[in-house]
PDB file of C-alpha atoms in Angstrom:
ATOM      1  CA  UNK A  89       0.353  21.297  -1.035  1.00  0.00           C
ATOM      2  CA  UNK A  90       3.569  19.366  -0.205  1.00  0.00           C
ATOM      3  CA  UNK A  91       2.061  15.714   0.267  1.00  0.00           C
ATOM      4  CA  UNK A  92       3.227  13.512   3.245  1.00  0.00           C
ATOM      5  CA  UNK A  93       6.955  14.029   3.773  1.00  0.00           C
ATOM      6  CA  UNK A  94       9.195  11.129   4.771  1.00  0.00           C
ATOM      7  CA  UNK A  95      12.759  11.122   5.636  1.00  0.00           C
ATOM      8  CA  UNK A  96      15.190   9.952   4.873  1.00  0.00           C
ATOM      9  CA  UNK A  97      14.826   8.498   1.552  1.00  0.00           C
ATOM     10  CA  UNK A  98      17.428   5.611   1.999  1.00  0.00           C
ATOM     11  CA  UNK A  99      18.877   4.616   5.169  1.00  0.00           C
ATOM     12  CA  UNK A 100      22.122   2.155   4.990  1.00  0.00           C
ATOM     13  CA  UNK A 101      22.697   0.658   8.594  1.00  0.00           C
ATOM     14  CA  UNK A 102      24.456  -2.259  10.206  1.00  0.00           C
ATOM     15  CA  UNK A 103      22.931  -5.050  12.064  1.00  0.00           C
ATOM     16  CA  UNK A 104      21.948  -3.895  15.931  1.00  0.00           C
ATOM     17  CA  UNK A 105      22.013   0.010  14.967  1.00  0.00           C
ATOM     18  CA  UNK A 106      18.885   1.974  15.911  1.00  0.00           C
ATOM     19  CA  UNK A 107      17.027   3.418  12.906  1.00  0.00           C
ATOM     20  CA  UNK A 108      14.118   6.026  13.075  1.00  0.00           C
ATOM     21  CA  UNK A 109      12.106   7.061  10.142  1.00  0.00           C
ATOM     22  CA  UNK A 110       9.972  10.371   9.811  1.00  0.00           C
ATOM     23  CA  UNK A 111       6.745  11.228   8.734  1.00  0.00           C
ATOM     24  CA  UNK A 112       4.974  14.492   8.311  1.00  0.00           C
ATOM     25  CA  UNK A 113       1.371  14.079   7.017  1.00  0.00           C
ATOM     26  CA  UNK A 114      -0.696  16.473   4.928  1.00  0.00           C
ATOM     27  CA  UNK A 115      -1.719  19.331   7.273  1.00  0.00           C
ATOM     28  CA  UNK A 116      -5.325  19.061   8.589  1.00  0.00           C
ATOM     29  CA  UNK A 117      -5.406  14.920   8.114  1.00  0.00           C
ATOM     30  CA  UNK A 118      -5.773  13.124  11.660  1.00  0.00           C
ATOM     31  CA  UNK A 119      -4.770  10.053  10.698  1.00  0.00           C
ATOM     32  CA  UNK A 120      -1.653   8.337   9.948  1.00  0.00           C
ATOM     33  CA  UNK A 121      -0.766   4.903   8.843  1.00  0.00           C
ATOM     34  CA  UNK A 122       2.802   3.346   8.761  1.00  0.00           C
ATOM     35  CA  UNK A 123       3.689   0.888   6.009  1.00  0.00           C
ATOM     36  CA  UNK A 124       6.145  -1.626   5.022  1.00  0.00           C
ATOM     37  CA  UNK A 125       6.765  -2.956   1.634  1.00  0.00           C
ATOM     38  CA  UNK A 126       8.278  -6.306   0.778  1.00  0.00           C
ATOM     39  CA  UNK A 127       8.657  -8.298  -2.507  1.00  0.00           C
ATOM     40  CA  UNK A 128       7.214 -11.161  -0.664  1.00  0.00           C
ATOM     41  CA  UNK A 129       4.538  -9.946   1.770  1.00  0.00           C
ATOM     42  CA  UNK A 130       3.693  -6.579  -0.233  1.00  0.00           C
ATOM     43  CA  UNK A 131       2.213  -3.788   1.614  1.00  0.00           C
ATOM     44  CA  UNK A 132       1.198  -4.260   5.465  1.00  0.00           C
ATOM     45  CA  UNK A 133       0.287  -1.606   7.706  1.00  0.00           C
ATOM     46  CA  UNK A 134       2.109  -1.677  10.589  1.00  0.00           C
ATOM     47  CA  UNK A 135       0.263   0.923  12.855  1.00  0.00           C
ATOM     48  CA  UNK A 136      -2.156   3.477  12.539  1.00  0.00           C
ATOM     49  CA  UNK A 137      -2.831   6.503  14.656  1.00  0.00           C
ATOM     50  CA  UNK A 138      -6.528   8.367  14.533  1.00  0.00           C
ATOM     51  CA  UNK A 139      -5.511  12.328  16.206  1.00  0.00           C
ATOM     52  CA  UNK A 140      -2.109  11.121  17.264  1.00  0.00           C
ATOM     53  CA  UNK A 141      -3.503   8.206  19.488  1.00  0.00           C
ATOM     54  CA  UNK A 142      -2.493   4.826  17.971  1.00  0.00           C
ATOM     55  CA  UNK A 143      -5.254   2.364  17.167  1.00  0.00           C
ATOM     56  CA  UNK A 144      -4.346  -0.332  16.056  1.00  0.00           C
ATOM     57  CA  UNK A 145      -0.852  -1.520  16.003  1.00  0.00           C
ATOM     58  CA  UNK A 146      -1.545  -5.410  15.332  1.00  0.00           C
ATOM     59  CA  UNK A 147       0.735  -4.815  12.595  1.00  0.00           C
ATOM     60  CA  UNK A 148       3.887  -4.206  13.967  1.00  0.00           C
ATOM     61  CA  UNK A 149       6.281  -7.097  13.682  1.00  0.00           C
ATOM     62  CA  UNK A 150       8.026  -7.435  17.075  1.00  0.00           C
ATOM     63  CA  UNK A 151       9.146  -5.419  20.234  1.00  0.00           C
ATOM     64  CA  UNK A 152      12.090  -4.066  18.506  1.00  0.00           C
ATOM     65  CA  UNK A 153       9.350  -1.897  16.540  1.00  0.00           C
ATOM     66  CA  UNK A 154       7.956   1.132  17.643  1.00  0.00           C
ATOM     67  CA  UNK A 155       6.241   4.337  16.410  1.00  0.00           C
ATOM     68  CA  UNK A 156       5.049   7.622  18.258  1.00  0.00           C
ATOM     69  CA  UNK A 157       3.154  10.779  17.123  1.00  0.00           C
ATOM     70  CA  UNK A 158       3.859  13.107  19.478  1.00  0.00           C
ATOM     71  CA  UNK A 159       1.978  15.763  17.433  1.00  0.00           C
ATOM     72  CA  UNK A 160      -0.724  16.382  14.457  1.00  0.00           C
ATOM     73  CA  UNK A 161       2.614  16.791  12.199  1.00  0.00           C
ATOM     74  CA  UNK A 162       5.063  14.257  13.281  1.00  0.00           C
ATOM     75  CA  UNK A 163       5.441  10.853  13.702  1.00  0.00           C
ATOM     76  CA  UNK A 164       8.577   8.448  13.957  1.00  0.00           C
ATOM     77  CA  UNK A 165       8.871   4.625  13.758  1.00  0.00           C
ATOM     78  CA  UNK A 166      11.462   3.433  15.018  1.00  0.00           C
ATOM     79  CA  UNK A 167      13.216   0.005  14.537  1.00  0.00           C
ATOM     80  CA  UNK A 168      15.837  -0.838  17.817  1.00  0.00           C
ATOM     81  CA  UNK A 169      18.087  -3.061  17.398  1.00  0.00           C
ATOM     82  CA  UNK A 170      17.542  -3.388  13.694  1.00  0.00           C
ATOM     83  CA  UNK A 171      17.957  -6.828  11.627  1.00  0.00           C
ATOM     84  CA  UNK A 172      18.395  -7.676   8.185  1.00  0.00           C
ATOM     85  CA  UNK A 173      14.977  -8.823   7.255  1.00  0.00           C
ATOM     86  CA  UNK A 174      13.781  -4.834   8.027  1.00  0.00           C
ATOM     87  CA  UNK A 175      15.281  -4.617   5.181  1.00  0.00           C
ATOM     88  CA  UNK A 176      12.391  -3.174   3.378  1.00  0.00           C
ATOM     89  CA  UNK A 177      10.517   0.197   1.651  1.00  0.00           C
ATOM     90  CA  UNK A 178       8.624   1.654   4.666  1.00  0.00           C
ATOM     91  CA  UNK A 179       5.769   3.970   3.524  1.00  0.00           C
ATOM     92  CA  UNK A 180       3.918   6.508   5.442  1.00  0.00           C
ATOM     93  CA  UNK A 181       0.364   7.738   4.784  1.00  0.00           C
ATOM     94  CA  UNK A 182      -2.168   9.846   5.756  1.00  0.00           C
ATOM     95  CA  UNK A 183      -5.882  10.738   5.905  1.00  0.00           C
ATOM     96  CA  UNK A 184      -8.809  12.588   6.784  1.00  0.00           C
ATOM     97  CA  UNK A 185     -11.278  10.827   9.262  1.00  0.00           C
ATOM     98  CA  UNK A 186     -10.424   7.448   9.591  1.00  0.00           C
ATOM     99  CA  UNK A 187     -11.028   6.012   5.864  1.00  0.00           C
ATOM    100  CA  UNK A 188      -7.823   4.370   5.050  1.00  0.00           C
ATOM    101  CA  UNK A 189      -9.228   4.139   1.473  1.00  0.00           C
ATOM    102  CA  UNK A 190      -8.797   8.196   0.637  1.00  0.00           C
ATOM    103  CA  UNK A 191      -5.038   7.675   2.478  1.00  0.00           C
ATOM    104  CA  UNK A 192      -2.009   9.699   0.457  1.00  0.00           C
ATOM    105  CA  UNK A 193       1.001   7.656   0.686  1.00  0.00           C
ATOM    106  CA  UNK A 194       4.420   9.567   1.145  1.00  0.00           C
ATOM    107  CA  UNK A 195       7.405   8.463  -1.177  1.00  0.00           C
ATOM    108  CA  UNK A 196       8.605   5.749   0.982  1.00  0.00           C
ATOM    109  CA  UNK A 197      12.219   5.176   2.889  1.00  0.00           C
ATOM    110  CA  UNK A 198      14.174   2.754   1.614  1.00  0.00           C
ATOM    111  CA  UNK A 199      15.638   0.652   4.452  1.00  0.00           C
ATOM    112  CA  UNK A 200      18.830  -1.644   4.016  1.00  0.00           C
ATOM    113  CA  UNK A 201      20.451  -3.255   7.152  1.00  0.00           C
ATOM    114  CA  UNK A 202      23.504  -4.795   6.418  1.00  0.00           C
TER     115      UNK A 202
ATOM    116  CA  UNK B 110      -1.950 -16.214   5.889  1.00  0.00           C
ATOM    117  CA  UNK B 111      -2.007 -13.777   2.412  1.00  0.00           C
ATOM    118  CA  UNK B 112      -5.872 -13.175   2.138  1.00  0.00           C
ATOM    119  CA  UNK B 113      -5.214 -11.007  -0.919  1.00  0.00           C
ATOM    120  CA  UNK B 114      -3.131 -12.503  -3.470  1.00  0.00           C
ATOM    121  CA  UNK B 115      -1.765 -11.304  -7.028  1.00  0.00           C
ATOM    122  CA  UNK B 116      -0.161 -14.616  -8.591  1.00  0.00           C
ATOM    123  CA  UNK B 117       1.340 -12.438 -11.363  1.00  0.00           C
ATOM    124  CA  UNK B 118       4.406 -10.273 -10.258  1.00  0.00           C
ATOM    125  CA  UNK B 119       4.976  -9.019 -13.595  1.00  0.00           C
ATOM    126  CA  UNK B 120       3.254  -8.446 -16.886  1.00  0.00           C
ATOM    127  CA  UNK B 121       4.356  -7.182 -20.487  1.00  0.00           C
ATOM    128  CA  UNK B 122       1.827  -5.719 -23.114  1.00  0.00           C
ATOM    129  CA  UNK B 123       2.214  -3.982 -26.248  1.00  0.00           C
ATOM    130  CA  UNK B 124       1.104  -0.192 -26.130  1.00  0.00           C
ATOM    131  CA  UNK B 125      -2.725  -0.356 -27.438  1.00  0.00           C
ATOM    132  CA  UNK B 126      -3.507  -3.470 -26.431  1.00  0.00           C
ATOM    133  CA  UNK B 127      -5.593  -4.462 -23.234  1.00  0.00           C
ATOM    134  CA  UNK B 128      -3.781  -4.637 -19.476  1.00  0.00           C
ATOM    135  CA  UNK B 129      -5.400  -7.246 -17.514  1.00  0.00           C
ATOM    136  CA  UNK B 130      -4.190  -7.746 -13.976  1.00  0.00           C
ATOM    137  CA  UNK B 131      -6.189 -10.064 -11.440  1.00  0.00           C
ATOM    138  CA  UNK B 132      -6.343 -10.481  -7.955  1.00  0.00           C
ATOM    139  CA  UNK B 133      -7.522 -13.362  -5.806  1.00  0.00           C
ATOM    140  CA  UNK B 134      -8.740 -13.283  -2.421  1.00  0.00           C
ATOM    141  CA  UNK B 135     -10.092 -15.373   0.353  1.00  0.00           C
ATOM    142  CA  UNK B 136     -11.829 -13.426   2.527  1.00  0.00           C
ATOM    143  CA  UNK B 137     -15.375 -13.621   2.084  1.00  0.00           C
ATOM    144  CA  UNK B 138     -16.415 -11.048   4.097  1.00  0.00           C
ATOM    145  CA  UNK B 139     -14.526  -8.124   2.164  1.00  0.00           C
ATOM    146  CA  UNK B 140     -16.648  -5.780   0.991  1.00  0.00           C
ATOM    147  CA  UNK B 141     -15.065  -2.612  -0.935  1.00  0.00           C
ATOM    148  CA  UNK B 142     -11.715  -3.218  -3.230  1.00  0.00           C
ATOM    149  CA  UNK B 143      -9.613  -1.177  -4.477  1.00  0.00           C
ATOM    150  CA  UNK B 144      -6.840  -0.728  -6.873  1.00  0.00           C
ATOM    151  CA  UNK B 145      -3.662   1.697  -6.497  1.00  0.00           C
ATOM    152  CA  UNK B 146      -0.790   2.328  -8.629  1.00  0.00           C
ATOM    153  CA  UNK B 147       2.919   3.001  -7.714  1.00  0.00           C
ATOM    154  CA  UNK B 148       5.765   4.530  -9.882  1.00  0.00           C
ATOM    155  CA  UNK B 149       9.483   3.981  -8.646  1.00  0.00           C
ATOM    156  CA  UNK B 150      10.555   6.186  -6.140  1.00  0.00           C
ATOM    157  CA  UNK B 151       6.991   7.244  -5.602  1.00  0.00           C
ATOM    158  CA  UNK B 152       4.313   6.184  -2.735  1.00  0.00           C
ATOM    159  CA  UNK B 153       1.391   4.098  -4.165  1.00  0.00           C
ATOM    160  CA  UNK B 154      -1.649   6.408  -5.408  1.00  0.00           C
ATOM    161  CA  UNK B 155      -5.251   5.322  -5.805  1.00  0.00           C
ATOM    162  CA  UNK B 156      -6.160   4.624  -9.094  1.00  0.00           C
ATOM    163  CA  UNK B 157      -9.809   2.936  -8.773  1.00  0.00           C
ATOM    164  CA  UNK B 158     -12.383   1.194  -6.331  1.00  0.00           C
ATOM    165  CA  UNK B 159     -15.419  -1.157  -5.884  1.00  0.00           C
ATOM    166  CA  UNK B 160     -18.128  -2.064  -3.655  1.00  0.00           C
ATOM    167  CA  UNK B 161     -19.161  -5.548  -3.481  1.00  0.00           C
ATOM    168  CA  UNK B 162     -22.830  -4.490  -3.984  1.00  0.00           C
ATOM    169  CA  UNK B 163     -21.414  -4.124  -8.037  1.00  0.00           C
ATOM    170  CA  UNK B 164     -19.435  -6.313 -10.136  1.00  0.00           C
ATOM    171  CA  UNK B 165     -18.354  -3.564 -12.431  1.00  0.00           C
ATOM    172  CA  UNK B 166     -16.742  -0.040 -11.975  1.00  0.00           C
ATOM    173  CA  UNK B 167     -15.521   2.098 -15.069  1.00  0.00           C
ATOM    174  CA  UNK B 168     -13.225   5.333 -14.527  1.00  0.00           C
ATOM    175  CA  UNK B 169     -11.775   6.558 -18.316  1.00  0.00           C
ATOM    176  CA  UNK B 170      -9.577   3.803 -19.841  1.00  0.00           C
ATOM    177  CA  UNK B 171      -9.505   1.637 -16.199  1.00  0.00           C
ATOM    178  CA  UNK B 172     -11.971  -0.587 -15.634  1.00  0.00           C
ATOM    179  CA  UNK B 173     -12.519  -3.180 -12.507  1.00  0.00           C
ATOM    180  CA  UNK B 174     -14.276  -6.650 -12.225  1.00  0.00           C
ATOM    181  CA  UNK B 175     -15.239  -8.160  -9.389  1.00  0.00           C
ATOM    182  CA  UNK B 176     -16.232 -11.834  -9.182  1.00  0.00           C
ATOM    183  CA  UNK B 177     -17.603 -12.642  -5.597  1.00  0.00           C
ATOM    184  CA  UNK B 178     -18.695 -16.070  -6.564  1.00  0.00           C
ATOM    185  CA  UNK B 179     -14.741 -16.552  -7.463  1.00  0.00           C
ATOM    186  CA  UNK B 180     -13.433 -14.401  -5.095  1.00  0.00           C
ATOM    187  CA  UNK B 181     -11.817 -12.370  -7.871  1.00  0.00           C
ATOM    188  CA  UNK B 182     -11.380  -9.092  -9.067  1.00  0.00           C
ATOM    189  CA  UNK B 183      -9.227  -7.802 -12.513  1.00  0.00           C
ATOM    190  CA  UNK B 184      -8.282  -4.391 -13.557  1.00  0.00           C
ATOM    191  CA  UNK B 185      -8.323  -3.685 -17.517  1.00  0.00           C
ATOM    192  CA  UNK B 186      -6.545  -1.324 -18.787  1.00  0.00           C
ATOM    193  CA  UNK B 187      -7.492  -0.335 -22.375  1.00  0.00           C
ATOM    194  CA  UNK B 188      -5.869   0.741 -24.215  1.00  0.00           C
ATOM    195  CA  UNK B 189      -2.548   0.524 -22.574  1.00  0.00           C
ATOM    196  CA  UNK B 190      -0.134   3.110 -22.767  1.00  0.00           C
ATOM    197  CA  UNK B 191       3.711   3.185 -21.836  1.00  0.00           C
ATOM    198  CA  UNK B 192       2.978   6.088 -18.972  1.00  0.00           C
ATOM    199  CA  UNK B 193       1.012   2.868 -17.016  1.00  0.00           C
ATOM    200  CA  UNK B 194       3.876   0.962 -16.469  1.00  0.00           C
ATOM    201  CA  UNK B 195       4.180   0.901 -12.734  1.00  0.00           C
ATOM    202  CA  UNK B 196       3.479  -1.585  -9.831  1.00  0.00           C
ATOM    203  CA  UNK B 197      -0.030  -2.133  -9.330  1.00  0.00           C
ATOM    204  CA  UNK B 198      -1.357  -3.621  -5.715  1.00  0.00           C
ATOM    205  CA  UNK B 199      -4.861  -4.650  -5.048  1.00  0.00           C
ATOM    206  CA  UNK B 200      -6.482  -4.240  -1.577  1.00  0.00           C
ATOM    207  CA  UNK B 201      -9.647  -5.410   0.043  1.00  0.00           C
ATOM    208  CA  UNK B 202     -11.240  -4.502   3.176  1.00  0.00           C
ATOM    209  CA  UNK B 203     -14.290  -5.424   5.397  1.00  0.00           C
ATOM    210  CA  UNK B 204     -16.303  -2.556   6.999  1.00  0.00           C
ATOM    211  CA  UNK B 205     -14.342  -1.065   9.498  1.00  0.00           C
ATOM    212  CA  UNK B 206     -11.046  -3.220   9.052  1.00  0.00           C
ATOM    213  CA  UNK B 207      -7.773  -2.325   7.968  1.00  0.00           C
ATOM    214  CA  UNK B 208      -7.082  -2.804   4.089  1.00  0.00           C
ATOM    215  CA  UNK B 209      -5.103  -5.682   2.948  1.00  0.00           C
ATOM    216  CA  UNK B 210      -3.062  -5.702   0.112  1.00  0.00           C
ATOM    217  CA  UNK B 211      -1.570  -8.219  -2.157  1.00  0.00           C
ATOM    218  CA  UNK B 212       1.992  -8.644  -3.266  1.00  0.00           C
ATOM    219  CA  UNK B 213       1.787  -6.041  -6.320  1.00  0.00           C
ATOM    220  CA  UNK B 214       2.177  -6.335  -9.787  1.00  0.00           C
ATOM    221  CA  UNK B 215       4.842  -5.104 -12.118  1.00  0.00           C
ATOM    222  CA  UNK B 216       3.056  -3.812 -15.474  1.00  0.00           C
ATOM    223  CA  UNK B 217       5.494  -3.130 -18.303  1.00  0.00           C
ATOM    224  CA  UNK B 218       3.793  -1.314 -21.638  1.00  0.00           C
ATOM    225  CA  UNK B 219       5.726  -1.429 -24.455  1.00  0.00           C
ATOM    226  CA  UNK B 220       5.713   1.085 -26.815  1.00  0.00           C
TER     227      UNK B 220
END
């Protein structure tokens, strides 16, 4: 099993640019989670999907952030326009069922907004 | 409002000694607690968990202790090994809620 796949692994962009992060969950998993990791706040859940439907997006910081899951094998997290304070590591995780406890994380995307 | 706090950003111990990582929480409704380990350039991986009906859970070298009255959680690693060097996150949840993570503690085990 390839595990959760995220791309790109690293992204450097300039303030104001659009950033799109991609995630392929583990085959057969029906829940997908997007997290952001910062030094100050640790790991924060941004949004999670179950069966491709957004269930809880209360962690999405603001309207500049949007996430989609067009099918069971792909999800995107978009930031438009990006700001320097968005610099962080963004993780995608997937699990079978709603159980966040049994989630498997991807390797993360390290985003730097200049 | 940080409901789960790991007040030590880093910890350094000698190989073979005990590592104790601490975590405090404020929400008395939390009923399930987990520890994750994260190596550089990798995502976190689940390590061990404990339900609020227990005060201790052990898995090999790893033991998690829960003190509900103090709202305190700790992870003991004994004996510590260099391969245990990683960032450790504690997390907590209530029934039906999402996980709330702490900031993480960087553990370094020196040979």
